Coordinates of C-alpha atoms and ligand atoms in Angstrom, one line a residue:
X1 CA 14.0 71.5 50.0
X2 CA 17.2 71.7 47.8
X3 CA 15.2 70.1 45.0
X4 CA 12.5 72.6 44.6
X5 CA 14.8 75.1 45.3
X6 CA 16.3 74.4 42.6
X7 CA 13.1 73.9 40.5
X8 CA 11.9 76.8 40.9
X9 CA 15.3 78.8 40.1
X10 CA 15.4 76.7 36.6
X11 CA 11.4 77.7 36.0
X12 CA 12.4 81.4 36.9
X13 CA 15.4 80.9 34.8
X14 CA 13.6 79.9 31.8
X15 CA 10.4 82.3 32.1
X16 CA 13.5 84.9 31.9
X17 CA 14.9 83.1 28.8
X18 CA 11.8 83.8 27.2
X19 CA 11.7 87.3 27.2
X20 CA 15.5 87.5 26.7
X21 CA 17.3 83.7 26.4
X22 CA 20.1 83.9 28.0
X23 CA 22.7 80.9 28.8
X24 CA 25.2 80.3 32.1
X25 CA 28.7 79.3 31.0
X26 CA 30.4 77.8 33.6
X27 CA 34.5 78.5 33.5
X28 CA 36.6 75.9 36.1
X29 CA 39.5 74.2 36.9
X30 CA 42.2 74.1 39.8
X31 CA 44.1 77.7 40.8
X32 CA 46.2 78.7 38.2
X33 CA 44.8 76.3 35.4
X34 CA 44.0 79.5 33.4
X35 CA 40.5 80.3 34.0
X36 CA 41.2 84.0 34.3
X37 CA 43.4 84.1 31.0
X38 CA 40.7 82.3 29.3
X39 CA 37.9 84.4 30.2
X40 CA 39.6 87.5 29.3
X41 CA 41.0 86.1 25.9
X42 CA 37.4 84.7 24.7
X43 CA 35.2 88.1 25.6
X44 CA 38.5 90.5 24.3
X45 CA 38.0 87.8 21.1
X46 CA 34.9 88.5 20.6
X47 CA 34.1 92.0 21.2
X48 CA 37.3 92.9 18.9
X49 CA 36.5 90.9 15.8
X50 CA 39.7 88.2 16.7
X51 CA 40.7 85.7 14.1
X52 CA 38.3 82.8 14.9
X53 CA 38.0 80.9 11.4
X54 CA 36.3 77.9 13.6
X55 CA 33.7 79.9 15.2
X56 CA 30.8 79.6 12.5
X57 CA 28.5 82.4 13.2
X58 CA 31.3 84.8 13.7
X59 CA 33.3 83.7 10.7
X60 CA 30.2 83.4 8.5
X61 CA 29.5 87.0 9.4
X62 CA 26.2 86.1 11.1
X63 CA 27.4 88.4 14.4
X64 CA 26.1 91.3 14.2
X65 CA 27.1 92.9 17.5
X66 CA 28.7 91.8 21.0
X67 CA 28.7 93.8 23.9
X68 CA 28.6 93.6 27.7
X69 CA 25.7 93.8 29.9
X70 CA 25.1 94.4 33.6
X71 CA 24.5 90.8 35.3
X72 CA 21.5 89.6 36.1
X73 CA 22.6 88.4 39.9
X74 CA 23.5 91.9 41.8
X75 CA 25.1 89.7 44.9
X76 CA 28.2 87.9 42.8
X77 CA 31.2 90.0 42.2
X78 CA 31.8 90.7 38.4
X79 CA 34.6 89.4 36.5
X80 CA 37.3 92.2 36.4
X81 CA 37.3 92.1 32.8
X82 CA 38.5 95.4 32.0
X83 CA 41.3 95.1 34.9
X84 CA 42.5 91.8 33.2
X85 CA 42.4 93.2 29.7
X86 CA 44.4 96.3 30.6
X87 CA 46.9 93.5 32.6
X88 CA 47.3 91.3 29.4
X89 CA 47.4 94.0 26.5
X90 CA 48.6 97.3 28.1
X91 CA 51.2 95.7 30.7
X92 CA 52.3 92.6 29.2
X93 CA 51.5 91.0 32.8
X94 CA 49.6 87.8 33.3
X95 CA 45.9 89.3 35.3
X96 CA 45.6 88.4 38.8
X97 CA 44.0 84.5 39.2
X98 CA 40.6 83.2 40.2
X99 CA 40.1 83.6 44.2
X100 CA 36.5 83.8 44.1
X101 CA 33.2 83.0 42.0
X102 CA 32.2 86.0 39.5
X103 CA 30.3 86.8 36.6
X104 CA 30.2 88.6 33.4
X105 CA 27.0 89.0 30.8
X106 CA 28.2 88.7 26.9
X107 CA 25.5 89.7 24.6
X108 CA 25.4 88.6 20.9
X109 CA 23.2 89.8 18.6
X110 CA 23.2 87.6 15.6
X111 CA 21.2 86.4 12.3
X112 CA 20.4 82.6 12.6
X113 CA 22.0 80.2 9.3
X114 CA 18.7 79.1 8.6
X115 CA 15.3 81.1 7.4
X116 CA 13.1 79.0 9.5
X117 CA 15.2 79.9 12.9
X118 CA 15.4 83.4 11.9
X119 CA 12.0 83.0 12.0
X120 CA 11.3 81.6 15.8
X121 CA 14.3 83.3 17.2
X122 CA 14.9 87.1 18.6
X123 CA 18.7 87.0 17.7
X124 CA 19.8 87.7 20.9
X125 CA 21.6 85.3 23.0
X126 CA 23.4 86.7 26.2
X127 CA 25.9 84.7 28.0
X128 CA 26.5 84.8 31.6
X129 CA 30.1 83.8 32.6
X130 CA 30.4 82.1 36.0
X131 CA 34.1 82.1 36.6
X132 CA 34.8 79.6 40.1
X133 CA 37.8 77.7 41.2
X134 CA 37.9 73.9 40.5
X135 CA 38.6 73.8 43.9
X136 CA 35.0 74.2 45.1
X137 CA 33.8 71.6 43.1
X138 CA 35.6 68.8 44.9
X139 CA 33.9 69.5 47.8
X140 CA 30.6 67.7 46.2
X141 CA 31.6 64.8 47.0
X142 CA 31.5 65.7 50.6
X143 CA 28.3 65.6 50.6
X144 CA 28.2 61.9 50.5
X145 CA 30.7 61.2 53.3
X146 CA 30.1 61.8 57.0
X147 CA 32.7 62.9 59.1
X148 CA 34.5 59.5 59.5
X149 CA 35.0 58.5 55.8
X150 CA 36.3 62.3 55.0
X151 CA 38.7 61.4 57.7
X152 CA 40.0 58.0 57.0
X153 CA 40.2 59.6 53.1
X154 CA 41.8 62.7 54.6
X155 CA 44.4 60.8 56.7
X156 CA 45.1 57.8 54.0
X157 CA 46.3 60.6 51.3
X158 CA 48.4 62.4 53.9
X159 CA 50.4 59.4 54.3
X160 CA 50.7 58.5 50.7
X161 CA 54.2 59.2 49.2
X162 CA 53.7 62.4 47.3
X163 CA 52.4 64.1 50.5
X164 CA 53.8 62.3 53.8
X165 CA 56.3 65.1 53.8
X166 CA 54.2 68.0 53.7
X167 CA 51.6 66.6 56.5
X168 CA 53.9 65.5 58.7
X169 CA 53.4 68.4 61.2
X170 CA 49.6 67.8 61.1
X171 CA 49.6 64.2 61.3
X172 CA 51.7 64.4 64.2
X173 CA 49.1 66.6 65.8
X174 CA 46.1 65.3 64.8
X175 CA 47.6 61.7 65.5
X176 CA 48.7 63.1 69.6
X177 CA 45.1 64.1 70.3
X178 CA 42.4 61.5 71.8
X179 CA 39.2 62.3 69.7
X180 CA 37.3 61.2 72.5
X181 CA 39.2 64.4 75.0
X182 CA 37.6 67.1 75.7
X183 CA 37.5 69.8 72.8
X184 CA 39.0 73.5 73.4
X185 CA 38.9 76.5 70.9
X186 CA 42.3 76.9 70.8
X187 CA 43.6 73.1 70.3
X188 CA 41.5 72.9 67.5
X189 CA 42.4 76.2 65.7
X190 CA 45.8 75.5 65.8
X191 CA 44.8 71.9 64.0
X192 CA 42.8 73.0 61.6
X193 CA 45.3 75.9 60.8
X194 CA 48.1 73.1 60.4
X195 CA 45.7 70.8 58.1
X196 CA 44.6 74.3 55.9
X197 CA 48.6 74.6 55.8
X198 CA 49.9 71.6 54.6
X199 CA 46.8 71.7 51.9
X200 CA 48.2 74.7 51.0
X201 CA 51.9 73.7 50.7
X202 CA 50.5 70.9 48.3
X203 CA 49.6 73.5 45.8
X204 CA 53.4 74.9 45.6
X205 CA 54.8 74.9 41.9
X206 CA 57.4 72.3 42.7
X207 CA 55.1 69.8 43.6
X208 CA 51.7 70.8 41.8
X209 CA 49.7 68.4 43.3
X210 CA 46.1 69.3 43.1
X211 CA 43.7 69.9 45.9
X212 CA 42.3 67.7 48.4
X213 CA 38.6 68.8 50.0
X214 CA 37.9 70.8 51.9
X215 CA 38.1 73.5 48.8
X216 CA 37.8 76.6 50.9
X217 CA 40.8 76.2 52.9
X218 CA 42.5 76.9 49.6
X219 CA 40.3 79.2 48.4
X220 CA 38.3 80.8 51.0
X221 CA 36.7 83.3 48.8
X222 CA 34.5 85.7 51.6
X223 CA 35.0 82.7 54.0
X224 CA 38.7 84.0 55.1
X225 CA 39.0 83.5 59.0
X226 CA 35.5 82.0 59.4
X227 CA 34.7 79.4 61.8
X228 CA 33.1 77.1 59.2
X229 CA 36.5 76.8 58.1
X230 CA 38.3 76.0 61.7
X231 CA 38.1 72.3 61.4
X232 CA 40.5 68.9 60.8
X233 CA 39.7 65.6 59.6
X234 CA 40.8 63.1 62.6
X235 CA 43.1 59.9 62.2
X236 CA 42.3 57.0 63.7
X237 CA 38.1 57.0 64.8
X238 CA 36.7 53.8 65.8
X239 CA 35.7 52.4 63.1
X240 CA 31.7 52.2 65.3
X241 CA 30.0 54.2 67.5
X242 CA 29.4 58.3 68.0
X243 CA 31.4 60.7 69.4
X244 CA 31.3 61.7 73.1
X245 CA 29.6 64.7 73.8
X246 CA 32.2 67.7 74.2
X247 CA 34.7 65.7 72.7
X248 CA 37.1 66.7 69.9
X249 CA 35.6 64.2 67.8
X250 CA 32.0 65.7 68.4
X251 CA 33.1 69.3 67.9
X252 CA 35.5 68.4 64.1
X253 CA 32.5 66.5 63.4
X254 CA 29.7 69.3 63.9
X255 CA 31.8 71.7 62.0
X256 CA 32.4 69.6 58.9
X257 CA 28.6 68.9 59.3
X258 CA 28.2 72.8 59.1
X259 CA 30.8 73.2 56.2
X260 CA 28.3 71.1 54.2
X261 CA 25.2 72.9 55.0
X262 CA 26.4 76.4 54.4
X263 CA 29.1 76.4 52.2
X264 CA 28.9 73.6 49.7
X265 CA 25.3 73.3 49.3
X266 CA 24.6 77.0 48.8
X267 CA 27.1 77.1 46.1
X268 CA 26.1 74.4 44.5
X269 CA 21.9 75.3 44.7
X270 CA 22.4 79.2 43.4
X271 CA 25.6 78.3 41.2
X272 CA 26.3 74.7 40.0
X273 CA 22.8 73.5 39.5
X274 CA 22.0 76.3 37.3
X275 CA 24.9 76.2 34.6
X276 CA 24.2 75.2 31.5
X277 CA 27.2 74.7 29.7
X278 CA 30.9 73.9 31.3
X279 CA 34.5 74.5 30.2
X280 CA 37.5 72.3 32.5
X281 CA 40.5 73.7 31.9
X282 CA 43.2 71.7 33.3
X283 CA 47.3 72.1 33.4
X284 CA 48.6 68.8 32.1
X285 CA 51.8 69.9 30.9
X286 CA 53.0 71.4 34.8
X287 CA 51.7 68.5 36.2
X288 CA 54.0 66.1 34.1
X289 CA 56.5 68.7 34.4
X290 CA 56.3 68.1 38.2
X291 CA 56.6 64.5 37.9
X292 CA 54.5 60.9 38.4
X293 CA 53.0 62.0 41.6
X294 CA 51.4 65.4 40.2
X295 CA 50.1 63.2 37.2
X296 CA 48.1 60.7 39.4
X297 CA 47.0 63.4 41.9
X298 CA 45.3 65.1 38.3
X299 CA 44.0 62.3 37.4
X300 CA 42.5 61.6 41.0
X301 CA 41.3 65.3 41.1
X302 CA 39.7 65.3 37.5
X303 CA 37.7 62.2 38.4
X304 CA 36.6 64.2 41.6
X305 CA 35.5 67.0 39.2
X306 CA 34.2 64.3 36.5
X307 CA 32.0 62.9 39.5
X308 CA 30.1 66.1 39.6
X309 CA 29.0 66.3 36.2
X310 CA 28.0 62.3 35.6
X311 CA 24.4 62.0 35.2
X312 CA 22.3 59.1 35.7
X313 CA 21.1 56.4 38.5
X314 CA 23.5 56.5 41.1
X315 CA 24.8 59.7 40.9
X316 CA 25.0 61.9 43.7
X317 CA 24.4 64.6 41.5
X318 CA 20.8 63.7 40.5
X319 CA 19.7 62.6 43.6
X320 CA 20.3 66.0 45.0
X321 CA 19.9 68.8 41.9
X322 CA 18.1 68.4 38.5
X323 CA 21.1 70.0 36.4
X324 CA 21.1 71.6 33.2
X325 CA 24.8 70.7 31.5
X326 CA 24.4 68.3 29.0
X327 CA 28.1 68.5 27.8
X328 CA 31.2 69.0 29.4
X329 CA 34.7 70.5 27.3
X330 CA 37.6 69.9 28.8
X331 CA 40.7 72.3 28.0
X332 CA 43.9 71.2 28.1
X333 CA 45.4 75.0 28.1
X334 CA 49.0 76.3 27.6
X335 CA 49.0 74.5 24.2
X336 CA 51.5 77.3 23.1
X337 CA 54.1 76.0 25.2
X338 CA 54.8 73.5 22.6
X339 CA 55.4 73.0 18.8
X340 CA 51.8 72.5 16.8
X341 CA 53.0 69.4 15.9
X342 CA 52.2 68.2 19.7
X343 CA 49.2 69.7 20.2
X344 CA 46.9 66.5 19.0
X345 CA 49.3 64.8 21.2
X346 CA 48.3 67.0 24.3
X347 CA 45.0 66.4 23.4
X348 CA 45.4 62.6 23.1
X349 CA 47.2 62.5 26.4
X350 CA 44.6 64.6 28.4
X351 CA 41.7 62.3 26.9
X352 CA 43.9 59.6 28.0
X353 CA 43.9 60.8 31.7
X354 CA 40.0 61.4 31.5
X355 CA 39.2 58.5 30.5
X356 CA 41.5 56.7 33.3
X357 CA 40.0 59.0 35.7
X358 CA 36.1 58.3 34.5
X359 CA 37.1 54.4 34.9
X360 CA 37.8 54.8 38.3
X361 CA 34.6 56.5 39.1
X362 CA 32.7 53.9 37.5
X363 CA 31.5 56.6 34.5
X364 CA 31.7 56.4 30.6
X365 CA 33.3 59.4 30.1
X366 CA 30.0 60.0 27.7
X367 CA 29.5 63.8 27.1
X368 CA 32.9 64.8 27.9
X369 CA 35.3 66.4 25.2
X370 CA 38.9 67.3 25.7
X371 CA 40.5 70.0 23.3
X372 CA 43.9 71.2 23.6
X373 CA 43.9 75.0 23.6
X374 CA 46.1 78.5 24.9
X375 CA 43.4 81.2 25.2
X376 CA 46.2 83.5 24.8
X377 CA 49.6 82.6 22.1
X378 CA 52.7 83.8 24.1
X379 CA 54.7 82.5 21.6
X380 CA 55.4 81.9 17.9
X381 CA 56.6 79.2 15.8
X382 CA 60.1 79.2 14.3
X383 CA 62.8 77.2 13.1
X384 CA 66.6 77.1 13.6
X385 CA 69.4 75.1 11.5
X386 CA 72.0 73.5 14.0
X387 CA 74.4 71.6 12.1
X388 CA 72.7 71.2 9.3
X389 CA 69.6 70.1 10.9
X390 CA 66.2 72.1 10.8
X391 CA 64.6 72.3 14.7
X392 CA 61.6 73.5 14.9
X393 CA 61.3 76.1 17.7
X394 CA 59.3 78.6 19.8
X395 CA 60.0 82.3 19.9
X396 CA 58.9 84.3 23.2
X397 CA 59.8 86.5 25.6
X398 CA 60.6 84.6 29.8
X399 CA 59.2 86.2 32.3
X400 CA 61.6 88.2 34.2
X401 CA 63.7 86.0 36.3
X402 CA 63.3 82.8 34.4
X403 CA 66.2 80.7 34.3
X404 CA 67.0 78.8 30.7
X405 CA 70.8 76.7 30.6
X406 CA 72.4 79.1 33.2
X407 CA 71.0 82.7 32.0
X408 CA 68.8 84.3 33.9
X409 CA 66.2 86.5 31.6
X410 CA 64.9 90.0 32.2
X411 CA 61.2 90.0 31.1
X412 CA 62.3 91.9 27.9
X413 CA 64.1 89.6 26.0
X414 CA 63.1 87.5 23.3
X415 CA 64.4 83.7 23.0
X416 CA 63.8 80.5 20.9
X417 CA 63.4 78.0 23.2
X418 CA 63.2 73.8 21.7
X419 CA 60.6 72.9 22.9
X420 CA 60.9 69.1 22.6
X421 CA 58.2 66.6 22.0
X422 CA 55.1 64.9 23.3
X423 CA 55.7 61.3 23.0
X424 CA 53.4 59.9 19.8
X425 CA 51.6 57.4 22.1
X426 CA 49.6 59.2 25.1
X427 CA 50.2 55.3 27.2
X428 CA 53.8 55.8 27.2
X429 CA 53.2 59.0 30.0
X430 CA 51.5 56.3 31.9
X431 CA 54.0 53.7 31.7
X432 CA 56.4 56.2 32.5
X433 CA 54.3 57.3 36.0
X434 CA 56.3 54.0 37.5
X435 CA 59.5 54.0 36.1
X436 CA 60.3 57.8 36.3
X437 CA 61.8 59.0 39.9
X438 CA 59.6 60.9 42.1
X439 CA 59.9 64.5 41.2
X440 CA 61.3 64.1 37.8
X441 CA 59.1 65.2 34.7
X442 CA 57.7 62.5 33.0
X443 CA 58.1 64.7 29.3
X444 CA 60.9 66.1 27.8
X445 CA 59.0 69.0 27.4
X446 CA 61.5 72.4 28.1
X447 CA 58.8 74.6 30.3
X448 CA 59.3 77.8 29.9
X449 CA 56.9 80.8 31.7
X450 CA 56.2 83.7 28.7
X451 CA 54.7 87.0 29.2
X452 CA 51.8 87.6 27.3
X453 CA 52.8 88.4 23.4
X454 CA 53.1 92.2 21.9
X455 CA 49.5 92.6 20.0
X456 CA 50.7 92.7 16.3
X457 CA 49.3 95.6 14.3
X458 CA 48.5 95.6 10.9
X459 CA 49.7 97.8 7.8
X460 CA 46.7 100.2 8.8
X461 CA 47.8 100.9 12.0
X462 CA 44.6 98.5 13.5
X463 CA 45.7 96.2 16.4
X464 CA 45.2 92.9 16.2
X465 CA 43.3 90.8 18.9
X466 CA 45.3 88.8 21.1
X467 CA 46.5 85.5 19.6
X468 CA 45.0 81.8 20.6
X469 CA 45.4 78.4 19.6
X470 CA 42.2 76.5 18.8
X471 CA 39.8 78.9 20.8
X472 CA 37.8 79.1 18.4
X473 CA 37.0 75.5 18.2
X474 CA 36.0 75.7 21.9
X475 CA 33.8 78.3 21.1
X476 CA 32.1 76.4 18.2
X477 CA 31.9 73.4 20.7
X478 CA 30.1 75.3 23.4
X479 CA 28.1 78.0 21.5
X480 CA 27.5 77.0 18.2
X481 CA 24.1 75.3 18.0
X482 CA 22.9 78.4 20.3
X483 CA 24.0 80.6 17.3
X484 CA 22.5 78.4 14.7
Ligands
GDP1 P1 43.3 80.7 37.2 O1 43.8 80.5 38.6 O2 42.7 79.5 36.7 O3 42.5 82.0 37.1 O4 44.6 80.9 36.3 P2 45.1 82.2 35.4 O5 44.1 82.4 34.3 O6 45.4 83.3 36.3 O7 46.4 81.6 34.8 C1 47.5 81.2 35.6 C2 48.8 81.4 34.9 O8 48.9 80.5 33.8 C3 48.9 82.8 34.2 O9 49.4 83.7 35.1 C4 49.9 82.5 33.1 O10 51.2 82.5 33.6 C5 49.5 81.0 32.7 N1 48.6 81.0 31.6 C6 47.2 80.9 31.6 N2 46.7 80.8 30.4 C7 47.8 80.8 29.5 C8 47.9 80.6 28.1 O11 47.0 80.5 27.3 N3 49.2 80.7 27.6 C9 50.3 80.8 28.4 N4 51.5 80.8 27.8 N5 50.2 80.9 29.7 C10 49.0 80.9 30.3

């Protein structure tokens, strides 16, 4: 069974630990949240002696060395750390994003604070990165619906305002066929290609809206093209009774069933149920850049994700995996898109949203920290006197082909950009999620897309590591009472 699959992988895990302790840090969030950026930014941070006056055991002296290890799983694809460093540094290019799960082991050899742990402990702690897209997490809760409540969920979204547009060419499919017909290949790869299409299209930057399940058909990883992933939710099933044999409804039905037995319950035996700690890094700011719909879909997806990690009676987590994460960190990343005077601000806002989204899930939002962070600066703060009046601005350098008031920017240039305020009061987003138009931003926030910043080198010659804001702090959150 799952459950003493999974026991035996935590015993094995933890004979292992003894010999050489070792902890799984999970990294997640939807595409594009910054998974990859953050990855790259914490290990280049840490094997490069990077400013990190938060992070106790490094700023206290007490690392003595960190370094990078072969993995312990040989059939997980390792994080391209070098590839992404050379990206970030060398080109000034933001790495290529998440498409897959991948791993990466950080050792740390260190001296414990206190005599008596210096004592009982080897010193050694390696950390094994699991980097995976947010996207196969909501596909948990999948495994608590059969084929007719994924639909009726499935179909009920694709007619809500925010999306109506974008599924209208697989509504009208799906809504012409009789479930109870007879089922052929072709009928129902074209369906499912439209549904995988218009889940796509949901993703687009203009919209931002995050994913709906089933995760693969945005991120296939080694899935691409494989018949697991050739199916549709269904509108309209009687609300009773099982589907014809040979039917359309029988066929959608068996493959969803088969979607849940081999993809998400393999990745959740040999990957979820083993983490032990967890990062969520989630895009608030392009989401209320995108407008009231892109905040509410968040704030539905982050309760999606939030469902995974609640523990206790009821959960659909316990009843199928004994897990290991005791606390959860949520990032709210791209912090350096805006004066430091909004950063609490973002951070106020995100824990707004979590909490919203663990009230509708029925959850305390117990465990769950939310940090406002950019694993890598792009910018720097300045300010500029207009008419006799101080503005505080940022300083960086658009990505080629950015637009700001009419000029178009080349990738080299630098500019100070304003980048206005986060209201004081993290309610007034979500009063504004009503009034605002559809489509409009719900901040004055100016968003502006940086390349990654020119290291800084000091008097000596000696390059710095690559700026952050509050990294550290997440670092003391997730790893400091392993390093105590
Ligand atoms: P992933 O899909 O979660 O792996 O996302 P990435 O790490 O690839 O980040 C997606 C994009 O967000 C990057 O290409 C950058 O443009 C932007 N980004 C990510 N992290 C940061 C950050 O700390 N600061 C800034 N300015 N941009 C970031």
């Amino acid at each position: 069974s799952d459950e003493a699959r999974i026991a035996f992988d935590n015993i094995a895990d933890r004979a292992a630990g003894l010999i050489h302790p070792s902890i799984r840090f999970g990294v997640t969030g939807l595409s594009r949240a910054g998974k990859t950026v953050f990855i790259t930014a914490l290990v280049h941070n840490l094997l490069h002696g990077g400013r990190l006056p938060l992070f106790n055991a490094h700023h206290t002296g007490r690392i003595a060395r960190t370094y990078l290890e072969p993995q312990p799983d040989d059939d997980v694809p390792r994080f391209q750390y070098e590839d992404h460093v050379r990206a970030l540094i060398e080109d000034r290019l933001w790495p290529d994003s998440t498409r897959a799960i991948s791993q990466l082991r950080l050792t740390v050899e260190y001296e414990s604070a206190s005599g008596w742990n210096r004592m009982l402990s080897a010193g050694k702690l390696s950390i094994d990165i699991v980097d995976y897209p947010g996207e196969w997490l909501l596909d948990l809760p999948l495994l608590a619906q059969d084929f007719r409540e994924f639909s009726a969920n499935a179909v009920e979204l694709a007619r809500s305002r925010a999306r109506a547009d974008l599924a209208e060419q697989w509504l009208a499919r799906a809504t012409a066929i009789d479930p109870k017909a007879t089922a052929d290949e072709t009928s129902a790869r074209e369906l499912a290609q439209l549904f995988a299409t218009y889940l796509k299209a949901c993703k687009s930057d203009a919209r931002a809206l995050s994913t709906l399940p089933p995760g693969r058909f945005i991120m296939p990883g080694d899935l691409e093209g494989s018949p697991a992933l050739t199916f549709s939710p269904l509108p309209d099933l009687p609300p009773t009774g099982s589907a014809p044999k040979g039917s359309v409804w029988a066929m959608m039905e068996r493959r969803f069933e088969s979607y849940k037995q081999v993809v998400v319950k393999p990745f959740f035996r040999e990957h979820f149920a083993r983490l032990d700690k967890q990062i969520v890094l989630v895009d608030a700011l392009q989401a209320m850049n995108a407008g009231p719909d892109a905040v509410r879909d968040l704030e539905r997806a982050l309760g999606d994700i939030l469902s995974c990690f609640r523990t206790g009676r009821n959960s659909l987590l316990t009843s199928l995996f004994t897990r290991r994460i005791g606390r959860v960190l949520i990032g709210a990343t791209k912090a350096d898109h805006l004066h430091h005077e909004s950063h609490d601000r973002l951070e106020a806002i995100v824990r707004r949203l979590v909490d919203r989204a663990a009230e509708r899930i029925h959850y305390s939002g117990a465990g769950i920290d939310v940090m406002a962070l950019a694993a890598v600066r792009a910018t720097r703060e300045a300010s500029i006197d207009e008419g006799g009046e101080t503005l505080p601005v940022i300083v960086g350098t658009p990505i080629r082909g950015e637009k700001i008031a009419g000029q178009t920017f080349d990738g080299e240039t630098k500019t100070a950009v304003f980048p206005g305020d986060l209201p004081e009061k993290p309610d007034s987003i979500f009063e504004a999620l009503d009034q605002k138009p559809h489509g409009e931003p719900v901040t004055d926030i100016n968003f502006v897309r940086f390349r990654p910043p020119q290291l800084e080198r000091t008097a000596e010659g000696i390059t710095l590591s690559l700026p952050h804001i509050r990294l550290d702090r997440a670092l003391e959150f997730l790893f400091g009472d392993d390093l105590a």
